[in-house]
Amino acid sequence: MENNGELTAPLPAPRVAVVIFILKNRSILLGRRRSTVGDATFALPGGHLEFGESFEECAAREVKEETGLELGQNKIEYLTVTNNVFLDQPKKCHYVTVFMRVVLDAEEKQVVQNMEPDKCYGWDWYEWENLPNPLFWPLEKMLKGGFDPFPL
């Protein structure tokens, strides 16, 4: 790519990410990222959509890979999509992020595990009214807009 006679690296193509609000009572599951994008920020479980996957399949697969939780018969619902361009990160990138939701039964007994310690410092449940900081930018952007993932 040329810019005023200078060669510049081509910009990366946009990618699709699927993330999921896992809700239990009035808490959500968040992990602290280990990544070149949003390092040490708190984020929802999720990852890249694979070829041929539905959003629901991707969400369930990513949750299992990252936390060990089996969503099984729980109903995974589509919430919204956002367009996120990260120009100020060490690695510029552009993500179309699909937000999903699952509500776990209050009696859910599965234990959250950190299955990918090279990508996450750990997972924990956080009360909706007392979320940790800093939040990963796409999540923070949604919440500042007044978004509430809890069903009415």
PDB file of C-alpha atoms in Angstrom:
ATOM      1  CA  MET A   1       0.000   0.000   0.000  1.00  0.00           C
ATOM      2  CA  GLU A   2       1.333   3.457  -0.866  1.00  0.00           C
ATOM      3  CA  ASN A   3       0.763   6.643   1.136  1.00  0.00           C
ATOM      4  CA  ASN A   4       2.239   9.874  -0.347  1.00  0.00           C
ATOM      5  CA  GLY A   5       4.948   7.884  -2.099  1.00  0.00           C
ATOM      6  CA  GLU A   6       5.838   5.889   1.050  1.00  0.00           C
ATOM      7  CA  LEU A   7       5.162   2.190   1.393  1.00  0.00           C
ATOM      8  CA  THR A   8       2.989   1.273   4.360  1.00  0.00           C
ATOM      9  CA  ALA A   9       1.845  -2.100   5.609  1.00  0.00           C
ATOM     10  CA  PRO A  10      -1.662  -3.075   4.539  1.00  0.00           C
ATOM     11  CA  LEU A  11      -4.300  -2.775   7.234  1.00  0.00           C
ATOM     12  CA  PRO A  12      -5.637  -6.063   8.589  1.00  0.00           C
ATOM     13  CA  ALA A  13      -9.030  -7.293   7.403  1.00  0.00           C
ATOM     14  CA  PRO A  14     -11.938  -7.015   9.846  1.00  0.00           C
ATOM     15  CA  ARG A  15     -12.636 -10.157  11.888  1.00  0.00           C
ATOM     16  CA  VAL A  16     -15.756 -11.435  13.623  1.00  0.00           C
ATOM     17  CA  ALA A  17     -15.682 -12.044  17.371  1.00  0.00           C
ATOM     18  CA  VAL A  18     -18.471 -13.596  19.418  1.00  0.00           C
ATOM     19  CA  VAL A  19     -18.589 -12.769  23.134  1.00  0.00           C
ATOM     20  CA  ILE A  20     -21.113 -13.840  25.732  1.00  0.00           C
ATOM     21  CA  PHE A  21     -22.592 -12.383  28.878  1.00  0.00           C
ATOM     22  CA  ILE A  22     -22.836 -15.327  31.267  1.00  0.00           C
ATOM     23  CA  LEU A  23     -25.302 -14.193  33.924  1.00  0.00           C
ATOM     24  CA  LYS A  24     -25.932 -15.777  37.310  1.00  0.00           C
ATOM     25  CA  ASN A  25     -28.187 -13.958  39.756  1.00  0.00           C
ATOM     26  CA  ARG A  26     -27.016 -10.316  39.380  1.00  0.00           C
ATOM     27  CA  SER A  27     -23.412 -11.255  38.499  1.00  0.00           C
ATOM     28  CA  ILE A  28     -21.507 -11.625  35.246  1.00  0.00           C
ATOM     29  CA  LEU A  29     -18.432 -13.703  34.455  1.00  0.00           C
ATOM     30  CA  LEU A  30     -15.376 -11.657  33.449  1.00  0.00           C
ATOM     31  CA  GLY A  31     -11.751 -12.574  32.787  1.00  0.00           C
ATOM     32  CA  ARG A  32      -8.653 -10.383  32.813  1.00  0.00           C
ATOM     33  CA  ARG A  33      -7.107 -10.446  29.319  1.00  0.00           C
ATOM     34  CA  ARG A  34      -3.519 -11.367  28.453  1.00  0.00           C
ATOM     35  CA  SER A  35      -3.306  -9.965  24.932  1.00  0.00           C
ATOM     36  CA  THR A  36      -1.666  -7.360  22.723  1.00  0.00           C
ATOM     37  CA  VAL A  37      -5.128  -5.788  22.433  1.00  0.00           C
ATOM     38  CA  GLY A  38      -6.676  -4.713  25.741  1.00  0.00           C
ATOM     39  CA  ASP A  39      -4.055  -6.357  27.942  1.00  0.00           C
ATOM     40  CA  ALA A  40      -5.051  -6.556  31.644  1.00  0.00           C
ATOM     41  CA  THR A  41      -8.607  -5.344  30.968  1.00  0.00           C
ATOM     42  CA  PHE A  42     -11.677  -7.276  32.095  1.00  0.00           C
ATOM     43  CA  ALA A  43     -13.658  -8.915  29.303  1.00  0.00           C
ATOM     44  CA  LEU A  44     -16.401 -11.400  28.552  1.00  0.00           C
ATOM     45  CA  PRO A  45     -15.553 -14.919  27.386  1.00  0.00           C
ATOM     46  CA  GLY A  46     -15.454 -15.224  23.616  1.00  0.00           C
ATOM     47  CA  GLY A  47     -13.351 -15.475  20.508  1.00  0.00           C
ATOM     48  CA  HIS A  48     -13.255 -15.746  16.756  1.00  0.00           C
ATOM     49  CA  LEU A  49     -16.141 -17.103  14.745  1.00  0.00           C
ATOM     50  CA  GLU A  50     -15.005 -20.177  12.804  1.00  0.00           C
ATOM     51  CA  PHE A  51     -16.111 -21.009   9.283  1.00  0.00           C
ATOM     52  CA  GLY A  52     -19.648 -22.400   9.201  1.00  0.00           C
ATOM     53  CA  GLU A  53     -20.377 -21.794  12.900  1.00  0.00           C
ATOM     54  CA  SER A  54     -23.532 -20.175  14.191  1.00  0.00           C
ATOM     55  CA  PHE A  55     -23.135 -17.426  16.789  1.00  0.00           C
ATOM     56  CA  GLU A  56     -24.597 -19.791  19.410  1.00  0.00           C
ATOM     57  CA  GLU A  57     -22.162 -22.590  18.520  1.00  0.00           C
ATOM     58  CA  CYS A  58     -19.224 -20.208  18.668  1.00  0.00           C
ATOM     59  CA  ALA A  59     -20.281 -18.841  22.054  1.00  0.00           C
ATOM     60  CA  ALA A  60     -20.706 -22.329  23.548  1.00  0.00           C
ATOM     61  CA  ARG A  61     -17.369 -23.530  22.113  1.00  0.00           C
ATOM     62  CA  GLU A  62     -15.433 -20.490  23.326  1.00  0.00           C
ATOM     63  CA  VAL A  63     -16.938 -20.697  26.819  1.00  0.00           C
ATOM     64  CA  LYS A  64     -15.958 -24.389  27.058  1.00  0.00           C
ATOM     65  CA  GLU A  65     -12.426 -23.693  25.744  1.00  0.00           C
ATOM     66  CA  GLU A  66     -11.821 -20.708  28.038  1.00  0.00           C
ATOM     67  CA  THR A  67     -13.718 -21.525  31.248  1.00  0.00           C
ATOM     68  CA  GLY A  68     -14.525 -25.235  31.144  1.00  0.00           C
ATOM     69  CA  LEU A  69     -18.232 -24.435  31.514  1.00  0.00           C
ATOM     70  CA  GLU A  70     -20.670 -26.554  29.495  1.00  0.00           C
ATOM     71  CA  LEU A  71     -23.593 -24.381  28.489  1.00  0.00           C
ATOM     72  CA  GLY A  72     -25.524 -27.456  27.348  1.00  0.00           C
ATOM     73  CA  GLN A  73     -29.267 -26.906  27.419  1.00  0.00           C
ATOM     74  CA  ASN A  74     -29.024 -23.279  28.529  1.00  0.00           C
ATOM     75  CA  LYS A  75     -30.581 -20.904  26.020  1.00  0.00           C
ATOM     76  CA  ILE A  76     -27.982 -18.729  24.308  1.00  0.00           C
ATOM     77  CA  GLU A  77     -29.531 -15.531  22.944  1.00  0.00           C
ATOM     78  CA  TYR A  78     -28.332 -12.914  20.471  1.00  0.00           C
ATOM     79  CA  LEU A  79     -28.187  -9.403  21.985  1.00  0.00           C
ATOM     80  CA  THR A  80     -26.487  -6.974  19.606  1.00  0.00           C
ATOM     81  CA  VAL A  81     -23.463  -6.338  17.401  1.00  0.00           C
ATOM     82  CA  THR A  82     -20.842  -3.578  17.586  1.00  0.00           C
ATOM     83  CA  ASN A  83     -18.171  -2.319  15.208  1.00  0.00           C
ATOM     84  CA  ASN A  84     -14.820  -1.839  16.979  1.00  0.00           C
ATOM     85  CA  VAL A  85     -11.716  -0.391  15.338  1.00  0.00           C
ATOM     86  CA  PHE A  86      -8.592  -0.469  17.526  1.00  0.00           C
ATOM     87  CA  LEU A  87      -6.189   2.114  16.111  1.00  0.00           C
ATOM     88  CA  ASP A  88      -4.399   3.024  19.340  1.00  0.00           C
ATOM     89  CA  GLN A  89      -3.293  -0.529  20.214  1.00  0.00           C
ATOM     90  CA  PRO A  90       0.189  -1.931  19.527  1.00  0.00           C
ATOM     91  CA  LYS A  91      -1.480  -4.194  16.971  1.00  0.00           C
ATOM     92  CA  LYS A  92      -4.111  -2.320  14.945  1.00  0.00           C
ATOM     93  CA  CYS A  93      -7.247  -4.385  14.375  1.00  0.00           C
ATOM     94  CA  HIS A  94     -10.913  -4.174  13.462  1.00  0.00           C
ATOM     95  CA  TYR A  95     -13.561  -6.420  15.007  1.00  0.00           C
ATOM     96  CA  VAL A  96     -17.237  -6.848  14.369  1.00  0.00           C
ATOM     97  CA  THR A  97     -18.289  -8.121  17.800  1.00  0.00           C
ATOM     98  CA  VAL A  98     -21.444 -10.167  18.264  1.00  0.00           C
ATOM     99  CA  PHE A  99     -22.767 -10.030  21.838  1.00  0.00           C
ATOM    100  CA  MET A 100     -24.699 -13.033  23.135  1.00  0.00           C
ATOM    101  CA  ARG A 101     -26.262 -13.875  26.511  1.00  0.00           C
ATOM    102  CA  VAL A 102     -26.976 -16.949  28.600  1.00  0.00           C
ATOM    103  CA  VAL A 103     -28.671 -16.942  31.996  1.00  0.00           C
ATOM    104  CA  LEU A 104     -27.485 -19.704  34.302  1.00  0.00           C
ATOM    105  CA  ASP A 105     -29.708 -21.194  36.945  1.00  0.00           C
ATOM    106  CA  ALA A 106     -28.959 -19.772  40.405  1.00  0.00           C
ATOM    107  CA  GLU A 107     -28.220 -23.351  41.539  1.00  0.00           C
ATOM    108  CA  GLU A 108     -25.607 -23.954  38.798  1.00  0.00           C
ATOM    109  CA  LYS A 109     -22.829 -26.107  40.310  1.00  0.00           C
ATOM    110  CA  GLN A 110     -20.168 -26.022  37.558  1.00  0.00           C
ATOM    111  CA  VAL A 111     -16.878 -24.461  38.640  1.00  0.00           C
ATOM    112  CA  VAL A 112     -15.219 -21.903  36.372  1.00  0.00           C
ATOM    113  CA  GLN A 113     -11.641 -22.813  35.419  1.00  0.00           C
ATOM    114  CA  ASN A 114      -8.930 -20.828  33.654  1.00  0.00           C
ATOM    115  CA  MET A 115      -8.389 -23.176  30.698  1.00  0.00           C
ATOM    116  CA  GLU A 116      -6.152 -20.752  28.743  1.00  0.00           C
ATOM    117  CA  PRO A 117      -3.765 -19.142  31.269  1.00  0.00           C
ATOM    118  CA  ASP A 118      -1.631 -17.826  28.401  1.00  0.00           C
ATOM    119  CA  LYS A 119      -4.615 -15.688  27.275  1.00  0.00           C
ATOM    120  CA  CYS A 120      -6.326 -14.882  30.590  1.00  0.00           C
ATOM    121  CA  TYR A 121      -5.141 -14.124  34.120  1.00  0.00           C
ATOM    122  CA  GLY A 122      -8.302 -15.715  35.536  1.00  0.00           C
ATOM    123  CA  TRP A 123     -12.106 -15.668  35.652  1.00  0.00           C
ATOM    124  CA  ASP A 124     -14.438 -14.482  38.385  1.00  0.00           C
ATOM    125  CA  TRP A 125     -18.040 -13.488  39.023  1.00  0.00           C
ATOM    126  CA  TYR A 126     -18.642  -9.755  39.476  1.00  0.00           C
ATOM    127  CA  GLU A 127     -21.765  -8.086  40.805  1.00  0.00           C
ATOM    128  CA  TRP A 128     -23.403  -6.019  38.073  1.00  0.00           C
ATOM    129  CA  GLU A 129     -23.439  -2.922  40.307  1.00  0.00           C
ATOM    130  CA  ASN A 130     -19.725  -3.328  41.181  1.00  0.00           C
ATOM    131  CA  LEU A 131     -17.799  -4.217  38.005  1.00  0.00           C
ATOM    132  CA  PRO A 132     -13.977  -4.182  38.013  1.00  0.00           C
ATOM    133  CA  ASN A 133     -11.818  -1.719  36.110  1.00  0.00           C
ATOM    134  CA  PRO A 134     -10.537  -1.327  33.537  1.00  0.00           C
ATOM    135  CA  LEU A 135     -13.109  -2.982  31.280  1.00  0.00           C
ATOM    136  CA  PHE A 136     -12.183  -4.081  27.739  1.00  0.00           C
ATOM    137  CA  TRP A 137     -13.071  -1.187  25.429  1.00  0.00           C
ATOM    138  CA  PRO A 138     -15.967  -2.804  23.455  1.00  0.00           C
ATOM    139  CA  LEU A 139     -17.638  -3.856  26.727  1.00  0.00           C
ATOM    140  CA  GLU A 140     -17.037  -0.476  28.357  1.00  0.00           C
ATOM    141  CA  LYS A 141     -18.457   1.289  25.291  1.00  0.00           C
ATOM    142  CA  MET A 142     -21.651  -0.782  25.472  1.00  0.00           C
ATOM    143  CA  LEU A 143     -22.137  -0.252  29.184  1.00  0.00           C
ATOM    144  CA  LYS A 144     -21.562   3.509  28.977  1.00  0.00           C
ATOM    145  CA  GLY A 145     -24.379   3.565  26.439  1.00  0.00           C
ATOM    146  CA  GLY A 146     -26.728   2.303  29.156  1.00  0.00           C
ATOM    147  CA  PHE A 147     -26.816  -1.328  28.010  1.00  0.00           C
ATOM    148  CA  ASP A 148     -28.106  -3.809  30.611  1.00  0.00           C
ATOM    149  CA  PRO A 149     -27.646  -7.507  29.750  1.00  0.00           C
ATOM    150  CA  PHE A 150     -30.090  -8.739  32.373  1.00  0.00           C
ATOM    151  CA  PRO A 151     -33.481  -9.836  31.053  1.00  0.00           C
ATOM    152  CA  LEU A 152     -36.474  -7.913  32.362  1.00  0.00           C
TER     153      LEU A 152
END
